[in-house]
PDB file of C-alpha atoms and ligand atoms in Angstrom:
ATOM      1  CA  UNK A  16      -1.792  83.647  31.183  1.00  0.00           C
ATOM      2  CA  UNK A  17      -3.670  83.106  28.092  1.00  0.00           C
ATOM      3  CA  UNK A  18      -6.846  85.393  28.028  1.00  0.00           C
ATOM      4  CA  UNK A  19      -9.675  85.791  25.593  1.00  0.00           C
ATOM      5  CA  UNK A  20     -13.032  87.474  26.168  1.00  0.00           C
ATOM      6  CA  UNK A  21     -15.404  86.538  23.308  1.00  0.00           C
ATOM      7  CA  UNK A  22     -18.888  87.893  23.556  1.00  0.00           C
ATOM      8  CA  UNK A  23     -21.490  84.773  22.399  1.00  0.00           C
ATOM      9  CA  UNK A  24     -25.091  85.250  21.661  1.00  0.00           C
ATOM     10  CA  UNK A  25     -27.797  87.274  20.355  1.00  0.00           C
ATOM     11  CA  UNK A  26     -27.291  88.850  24.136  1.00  0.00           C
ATOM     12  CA  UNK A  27     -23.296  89.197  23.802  1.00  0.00           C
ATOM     13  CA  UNK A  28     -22.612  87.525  26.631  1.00  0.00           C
ATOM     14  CA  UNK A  29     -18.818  87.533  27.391  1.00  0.00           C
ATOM     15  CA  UNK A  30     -16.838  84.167  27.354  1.00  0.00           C
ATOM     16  CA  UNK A  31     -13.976  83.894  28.755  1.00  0.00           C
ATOM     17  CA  UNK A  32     -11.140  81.289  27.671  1.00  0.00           C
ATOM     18  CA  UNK A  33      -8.268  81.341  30.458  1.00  0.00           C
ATOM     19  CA  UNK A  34      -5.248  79.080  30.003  1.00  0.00           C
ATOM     20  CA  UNK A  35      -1.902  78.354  31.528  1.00  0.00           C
ATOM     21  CA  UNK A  36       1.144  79.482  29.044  1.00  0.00           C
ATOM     22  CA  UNK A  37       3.017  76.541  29.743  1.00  0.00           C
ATOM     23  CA  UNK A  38       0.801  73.877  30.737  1.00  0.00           C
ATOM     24  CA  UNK A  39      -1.998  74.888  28.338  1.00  0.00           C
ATOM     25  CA  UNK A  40      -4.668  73.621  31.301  1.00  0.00           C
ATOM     26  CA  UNK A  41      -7.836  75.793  30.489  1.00  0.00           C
ATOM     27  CA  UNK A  42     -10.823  76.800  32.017  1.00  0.00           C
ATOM     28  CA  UNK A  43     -13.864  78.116  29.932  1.00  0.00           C
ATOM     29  CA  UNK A  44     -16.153  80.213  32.052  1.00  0.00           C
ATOM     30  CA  UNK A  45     -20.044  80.957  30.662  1.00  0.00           C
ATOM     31  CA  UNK A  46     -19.824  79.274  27.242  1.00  0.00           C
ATOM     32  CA  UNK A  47     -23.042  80.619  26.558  1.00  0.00           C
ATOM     33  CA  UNK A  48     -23.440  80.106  22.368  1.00  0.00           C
ATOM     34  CA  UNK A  49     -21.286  79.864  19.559  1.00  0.00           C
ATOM     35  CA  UNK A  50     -19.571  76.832  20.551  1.00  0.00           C
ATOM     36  CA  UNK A  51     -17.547  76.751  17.194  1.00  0.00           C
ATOM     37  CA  UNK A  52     -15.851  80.467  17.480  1.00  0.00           C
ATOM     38  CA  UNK A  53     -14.798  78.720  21.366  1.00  0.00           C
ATOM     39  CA  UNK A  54     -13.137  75.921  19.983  1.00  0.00           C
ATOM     40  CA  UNK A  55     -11.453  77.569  17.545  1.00  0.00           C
ATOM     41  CA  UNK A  56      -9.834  79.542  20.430  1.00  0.00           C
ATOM     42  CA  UNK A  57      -9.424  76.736  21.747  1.00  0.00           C
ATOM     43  CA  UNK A  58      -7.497  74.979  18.689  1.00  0.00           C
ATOM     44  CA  UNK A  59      -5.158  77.855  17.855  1.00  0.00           C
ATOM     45  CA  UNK A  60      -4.121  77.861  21.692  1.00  0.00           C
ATOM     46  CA  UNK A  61      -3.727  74.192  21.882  1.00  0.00           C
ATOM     47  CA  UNK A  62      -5.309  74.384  25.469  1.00  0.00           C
ATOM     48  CA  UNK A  63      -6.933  71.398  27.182  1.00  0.00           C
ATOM     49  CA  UNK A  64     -10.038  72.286  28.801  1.00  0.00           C
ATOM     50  CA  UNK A  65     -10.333  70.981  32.385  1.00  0.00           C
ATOM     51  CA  UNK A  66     -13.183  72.334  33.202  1.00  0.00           C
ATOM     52  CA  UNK A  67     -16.403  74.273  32.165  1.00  0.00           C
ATOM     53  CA  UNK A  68     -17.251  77.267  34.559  1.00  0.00           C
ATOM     54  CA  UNK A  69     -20.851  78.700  34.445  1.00  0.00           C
ATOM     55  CA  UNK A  70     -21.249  82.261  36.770  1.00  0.00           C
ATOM     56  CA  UNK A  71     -25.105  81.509  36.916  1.00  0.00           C
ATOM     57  CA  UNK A  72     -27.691  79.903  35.146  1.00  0.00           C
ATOM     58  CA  UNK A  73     -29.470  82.256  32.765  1.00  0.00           C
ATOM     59  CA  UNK A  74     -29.424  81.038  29.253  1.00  0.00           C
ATOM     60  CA  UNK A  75     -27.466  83.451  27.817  1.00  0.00           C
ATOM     61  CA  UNK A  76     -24.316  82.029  29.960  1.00  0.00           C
ATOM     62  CA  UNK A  77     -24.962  78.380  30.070  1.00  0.00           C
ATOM     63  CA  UNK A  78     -26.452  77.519  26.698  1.00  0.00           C
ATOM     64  CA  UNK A  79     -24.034  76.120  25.190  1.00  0.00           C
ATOM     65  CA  UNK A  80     -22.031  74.204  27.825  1.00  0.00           C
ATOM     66  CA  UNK A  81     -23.298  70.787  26.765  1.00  0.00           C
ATOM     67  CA  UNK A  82     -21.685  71.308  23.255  1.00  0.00           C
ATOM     68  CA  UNK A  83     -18.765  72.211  24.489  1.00  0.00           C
ATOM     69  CA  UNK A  84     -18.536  69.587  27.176  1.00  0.00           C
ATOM     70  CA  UNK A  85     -18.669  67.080  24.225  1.00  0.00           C
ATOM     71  CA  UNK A  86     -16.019  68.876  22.038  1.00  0.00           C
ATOM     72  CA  UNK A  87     -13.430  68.322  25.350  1.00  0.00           C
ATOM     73  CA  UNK A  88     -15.095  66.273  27.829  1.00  0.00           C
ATOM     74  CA  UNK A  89     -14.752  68.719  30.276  1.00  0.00           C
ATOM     75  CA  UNK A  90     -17.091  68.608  33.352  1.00  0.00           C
ATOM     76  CA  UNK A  91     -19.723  71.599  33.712  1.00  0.00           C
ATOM     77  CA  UNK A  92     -19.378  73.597  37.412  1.00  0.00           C
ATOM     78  CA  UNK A  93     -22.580  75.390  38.822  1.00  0.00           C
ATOM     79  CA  UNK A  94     -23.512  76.636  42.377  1.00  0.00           C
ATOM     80  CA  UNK A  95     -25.694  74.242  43.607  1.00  0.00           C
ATOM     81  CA  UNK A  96     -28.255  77.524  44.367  1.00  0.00           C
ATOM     82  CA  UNK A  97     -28.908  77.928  40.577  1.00  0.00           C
ATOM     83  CA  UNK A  98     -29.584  74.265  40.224  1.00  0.00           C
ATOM     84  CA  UNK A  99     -33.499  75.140  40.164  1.00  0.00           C
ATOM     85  CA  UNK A 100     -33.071  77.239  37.403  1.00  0.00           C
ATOM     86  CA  UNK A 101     -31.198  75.113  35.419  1.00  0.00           C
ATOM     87  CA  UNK A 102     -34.174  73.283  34.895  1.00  0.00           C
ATOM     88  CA  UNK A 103     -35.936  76.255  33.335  1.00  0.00           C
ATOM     89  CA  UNK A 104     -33.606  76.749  30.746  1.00  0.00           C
ATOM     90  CA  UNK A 105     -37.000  76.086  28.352  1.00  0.00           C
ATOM     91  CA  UNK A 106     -39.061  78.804  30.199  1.00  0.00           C
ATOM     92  CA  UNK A 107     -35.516  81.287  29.985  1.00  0.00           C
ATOM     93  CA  UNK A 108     -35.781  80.605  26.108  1.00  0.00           C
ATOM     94  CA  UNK A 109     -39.096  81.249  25.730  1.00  0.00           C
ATOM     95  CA  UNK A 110     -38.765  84.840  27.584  1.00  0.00           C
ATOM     96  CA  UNK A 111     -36.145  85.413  25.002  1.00  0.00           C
ATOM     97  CA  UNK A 112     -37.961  83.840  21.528  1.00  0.00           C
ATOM     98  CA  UNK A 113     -34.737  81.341  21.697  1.00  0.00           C
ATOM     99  CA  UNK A 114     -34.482  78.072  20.343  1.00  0.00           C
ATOM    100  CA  UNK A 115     -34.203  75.492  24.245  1.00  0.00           C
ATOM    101  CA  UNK A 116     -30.815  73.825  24.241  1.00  0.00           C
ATOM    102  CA  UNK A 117     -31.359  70.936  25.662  1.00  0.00           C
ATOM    103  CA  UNK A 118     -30.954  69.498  29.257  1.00  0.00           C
ATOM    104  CA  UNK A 119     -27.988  70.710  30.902  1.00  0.00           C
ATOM    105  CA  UNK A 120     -26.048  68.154  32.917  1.00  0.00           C
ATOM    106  CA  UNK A 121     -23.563  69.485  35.937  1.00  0.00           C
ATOM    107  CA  UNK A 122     -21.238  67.224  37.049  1.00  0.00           C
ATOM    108  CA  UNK A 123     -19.773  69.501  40.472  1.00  0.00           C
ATOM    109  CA  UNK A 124     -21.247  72.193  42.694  1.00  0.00           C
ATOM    110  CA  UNK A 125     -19.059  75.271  43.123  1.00  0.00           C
ATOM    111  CA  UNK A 126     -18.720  76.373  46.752  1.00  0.00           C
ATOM    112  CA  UNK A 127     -17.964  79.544  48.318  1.00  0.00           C
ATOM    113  CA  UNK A 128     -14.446  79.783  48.559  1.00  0.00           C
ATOM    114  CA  UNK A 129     -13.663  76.925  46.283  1.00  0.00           C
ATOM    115  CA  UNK A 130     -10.647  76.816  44.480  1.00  0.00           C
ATOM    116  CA  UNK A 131     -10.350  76.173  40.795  1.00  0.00           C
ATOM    117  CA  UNK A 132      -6.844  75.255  38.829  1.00  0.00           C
ATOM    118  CA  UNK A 133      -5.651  75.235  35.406  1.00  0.00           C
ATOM    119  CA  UNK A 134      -2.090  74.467  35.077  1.00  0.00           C
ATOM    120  CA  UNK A 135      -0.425  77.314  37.737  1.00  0.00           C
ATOM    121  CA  UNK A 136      -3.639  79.495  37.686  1.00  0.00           C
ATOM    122  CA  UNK A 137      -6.162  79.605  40.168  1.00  0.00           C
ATOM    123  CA  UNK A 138      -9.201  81.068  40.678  1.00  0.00           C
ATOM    124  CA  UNK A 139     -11.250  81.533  44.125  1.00  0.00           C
ATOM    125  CA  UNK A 140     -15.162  80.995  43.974  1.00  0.00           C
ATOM    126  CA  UNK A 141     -16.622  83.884  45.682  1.00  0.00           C
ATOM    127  CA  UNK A 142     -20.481  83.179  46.305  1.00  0.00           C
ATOM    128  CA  UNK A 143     -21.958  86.133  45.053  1.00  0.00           C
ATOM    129  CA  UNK A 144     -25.794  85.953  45.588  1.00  0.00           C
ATOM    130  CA  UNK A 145     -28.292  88.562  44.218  1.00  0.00           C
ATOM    131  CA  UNK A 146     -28.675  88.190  40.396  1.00  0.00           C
ATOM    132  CA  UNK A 147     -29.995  84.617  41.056  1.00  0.00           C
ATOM    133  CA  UNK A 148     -29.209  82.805  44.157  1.00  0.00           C
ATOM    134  CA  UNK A 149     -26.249  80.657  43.074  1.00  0.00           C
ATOM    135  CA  UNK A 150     -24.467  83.762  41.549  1.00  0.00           C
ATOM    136  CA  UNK A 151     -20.552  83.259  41.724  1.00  0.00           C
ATOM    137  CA  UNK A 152     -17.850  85.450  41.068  1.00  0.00           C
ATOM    138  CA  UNK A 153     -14.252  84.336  40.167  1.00  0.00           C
ATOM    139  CA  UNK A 154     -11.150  85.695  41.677  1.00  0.00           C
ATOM    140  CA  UNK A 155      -7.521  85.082  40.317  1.00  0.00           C
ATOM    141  CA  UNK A 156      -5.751  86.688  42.869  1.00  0.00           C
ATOM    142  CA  UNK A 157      -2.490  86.779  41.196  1.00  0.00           C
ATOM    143  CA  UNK A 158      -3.576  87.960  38.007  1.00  0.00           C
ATOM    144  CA  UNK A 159      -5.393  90.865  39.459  1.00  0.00           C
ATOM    145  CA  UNK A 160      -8.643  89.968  38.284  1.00  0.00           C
ATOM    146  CA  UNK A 161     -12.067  89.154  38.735  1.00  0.00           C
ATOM    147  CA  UNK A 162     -14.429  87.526  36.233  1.00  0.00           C
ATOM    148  CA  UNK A 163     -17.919  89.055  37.328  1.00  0.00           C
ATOM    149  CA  UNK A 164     -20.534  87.172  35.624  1.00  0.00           C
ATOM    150  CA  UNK A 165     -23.779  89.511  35.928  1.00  0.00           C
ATOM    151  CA  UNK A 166     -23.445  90.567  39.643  1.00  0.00           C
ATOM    152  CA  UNK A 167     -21.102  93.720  38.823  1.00  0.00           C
ATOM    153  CA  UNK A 168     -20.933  95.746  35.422  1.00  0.00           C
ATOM    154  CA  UNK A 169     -19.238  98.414  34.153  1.00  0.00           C
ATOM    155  CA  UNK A 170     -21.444 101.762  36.059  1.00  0.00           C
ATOM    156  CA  UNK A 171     -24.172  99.317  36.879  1.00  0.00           C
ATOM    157  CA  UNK A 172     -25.366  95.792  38.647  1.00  0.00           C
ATOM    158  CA  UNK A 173     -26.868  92.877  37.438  1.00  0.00           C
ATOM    159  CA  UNK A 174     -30.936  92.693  37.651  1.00  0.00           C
ATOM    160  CA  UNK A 175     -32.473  91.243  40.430  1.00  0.00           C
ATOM    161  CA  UNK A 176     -36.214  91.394  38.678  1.00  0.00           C
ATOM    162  CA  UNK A 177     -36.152  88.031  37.194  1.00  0.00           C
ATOM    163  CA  UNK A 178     -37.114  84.984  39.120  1.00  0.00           C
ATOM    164  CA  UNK A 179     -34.556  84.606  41.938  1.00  0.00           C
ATOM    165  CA  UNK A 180     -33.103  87.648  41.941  1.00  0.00           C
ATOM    166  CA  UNK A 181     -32.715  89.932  44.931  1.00  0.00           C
ATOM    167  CA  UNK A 182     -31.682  93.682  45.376  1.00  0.00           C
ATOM    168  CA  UNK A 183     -30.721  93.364  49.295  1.00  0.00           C
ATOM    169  CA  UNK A 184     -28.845  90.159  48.295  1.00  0.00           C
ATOM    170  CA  UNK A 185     -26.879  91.875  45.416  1.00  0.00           C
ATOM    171  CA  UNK A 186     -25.928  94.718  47.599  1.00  0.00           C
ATOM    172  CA  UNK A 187     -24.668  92.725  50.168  1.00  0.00           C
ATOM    173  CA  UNK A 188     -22.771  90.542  48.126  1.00  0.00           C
ATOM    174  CA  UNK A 189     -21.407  93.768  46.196  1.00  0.00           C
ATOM    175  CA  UNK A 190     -20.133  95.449  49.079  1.00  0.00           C
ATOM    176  CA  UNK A 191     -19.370  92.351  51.554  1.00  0.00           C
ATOM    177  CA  UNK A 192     -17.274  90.469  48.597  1.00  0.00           C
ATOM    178  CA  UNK A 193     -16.749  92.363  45.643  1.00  0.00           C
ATOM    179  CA  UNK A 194     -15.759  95.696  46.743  1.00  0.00           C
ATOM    180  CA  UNK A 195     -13.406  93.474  49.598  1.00  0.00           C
ATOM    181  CA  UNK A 196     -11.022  93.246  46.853  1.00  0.00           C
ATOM    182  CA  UNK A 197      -8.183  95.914  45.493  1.00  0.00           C
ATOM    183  CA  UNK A 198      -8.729  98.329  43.381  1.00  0.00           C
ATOM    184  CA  UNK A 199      -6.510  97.315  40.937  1.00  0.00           C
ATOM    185  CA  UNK A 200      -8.507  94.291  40.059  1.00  0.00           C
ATOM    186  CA  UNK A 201     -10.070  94.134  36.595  1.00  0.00           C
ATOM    187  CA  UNK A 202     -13.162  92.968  36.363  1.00  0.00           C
ATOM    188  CA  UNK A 203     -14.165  90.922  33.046  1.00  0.00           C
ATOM    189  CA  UNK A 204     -18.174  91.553  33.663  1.00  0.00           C
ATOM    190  CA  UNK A 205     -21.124  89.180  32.174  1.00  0.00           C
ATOM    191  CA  UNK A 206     -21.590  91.499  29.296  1.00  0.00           C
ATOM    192  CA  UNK A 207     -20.286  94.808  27.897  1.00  0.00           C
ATOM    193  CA  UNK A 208     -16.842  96.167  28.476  1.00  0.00           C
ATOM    194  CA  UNK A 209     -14.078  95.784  31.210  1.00  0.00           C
ATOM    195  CA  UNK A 210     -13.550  98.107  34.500  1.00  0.00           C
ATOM    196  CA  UNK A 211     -11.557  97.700  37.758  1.00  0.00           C
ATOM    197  CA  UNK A 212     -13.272  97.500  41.186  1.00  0.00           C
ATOM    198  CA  UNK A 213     -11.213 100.998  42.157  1.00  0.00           C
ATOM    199  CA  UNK A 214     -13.332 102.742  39.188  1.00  0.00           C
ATOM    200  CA  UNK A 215     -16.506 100.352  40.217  1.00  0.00           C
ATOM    201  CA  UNK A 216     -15.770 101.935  43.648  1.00  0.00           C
ATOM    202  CA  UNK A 217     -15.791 105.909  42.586  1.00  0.00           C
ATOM    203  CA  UNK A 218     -18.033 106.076  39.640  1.00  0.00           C
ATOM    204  CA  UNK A 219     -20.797 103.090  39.827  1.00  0.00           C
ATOM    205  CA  UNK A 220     -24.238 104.921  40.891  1.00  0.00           C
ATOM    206  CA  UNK A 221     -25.506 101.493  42.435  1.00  0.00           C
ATOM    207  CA  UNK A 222     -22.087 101.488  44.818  1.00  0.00           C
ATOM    208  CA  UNK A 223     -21.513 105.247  45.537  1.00  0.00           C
ATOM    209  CA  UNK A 224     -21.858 106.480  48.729  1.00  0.00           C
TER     210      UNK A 224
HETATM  211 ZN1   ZN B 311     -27.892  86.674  33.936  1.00  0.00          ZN
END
């Protein structure tokens, strides 16, 4: 597997760029900014982006999927529970002093227990409400890993102040779905560095106990 975690944004928010070795399929999951820096990736990999994964729709993760949908003509995936949001993208930018980027068109829902493929890899949608209501987590089984978006971070949890957030929500998708999986998984969160859901599961205040 070809893996690379680039944080985007004035808010860092981690990209990641997941490709098949041999096929060179590729997913891109929460191309939030800096389009350019993705593509580059993208070039020096020679992968052939299928699709265009968003874990939720705050700005910061979904800003700049439009650019990169025309730089590969990949189709943009979103839980159809975020959809709402999506259409505040100019209200998100003005929390943040950011510049609005635009509409956002989605071309597919993303279901609970979906599965998404690039070349041999695959990736199960776990519906992970909480941090807004169409929260998803990804889960590569084979590869041991989970890419969190802002539901689960290293010692801590996504918000659930913001508009469509949810603390009961969170927990119960942290403890019915998250924590379900091994401990060996790593877990790629939204922003800030890596953990596994075994450390998650001894050390994280929010999970303890
Ligand atoms: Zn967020």
């Amino acid at each position: 597997m070809i893996h690379k975690i680039l944080p985007v944004g004035p808010l860092q928010c981690n990209c990641s760029i997941i490709g098949d070795e041999s096929t060179h399929e590729a997913m891109v999951i929460d191309p939030g900014d800096d389009i350019e820096d993705i593509v580059a990736i993208i070039d020096q990999n020679k992968l052939r982006v299928k699709q265009i994964v968003i874990t939720h729709a705050h700005i910061d993760h979904v800003g700049g999927a439009m650019k990169l949908r025309a730089r590969t003509g990949a189709p943009i995936l979103l839980n159809q529970n975020d959809y709402a949001l999506l259409k505040m993208l100019d209200v998100q930018a003005s929390w943040l002093g950011m510049k609005p980027p635009g509409k956002v068109e989605v071309e597919a829902g993303l279901a609970h227990d979906e599965t998404l493929r690039a070349g041999s890899l695959s990736a199960n949608v776990l519906h992970t409400p909480g941090h807004t209501e169409g929260s998803v987590c990804l889960y590569f089984p084979t590869e041991k890993m989970l890419i969190a978006g802002d539901t689960l971070f290293a010692r801590s949890i996504g918000r659930t102040d913001l508009p469509g957030g949810s603390f009961e929500k969170i927990m119960h998708s942290l403890h019915d779905r998250v924590l379900a999986l091994p401990d060996d998984t790593a877990v790629i969160p939204g922003h800030g560095p890596v953990t596994t859901i075994g450390e998650e599961r001894e050390e994280n205040p929010f999970l303890k106990g």
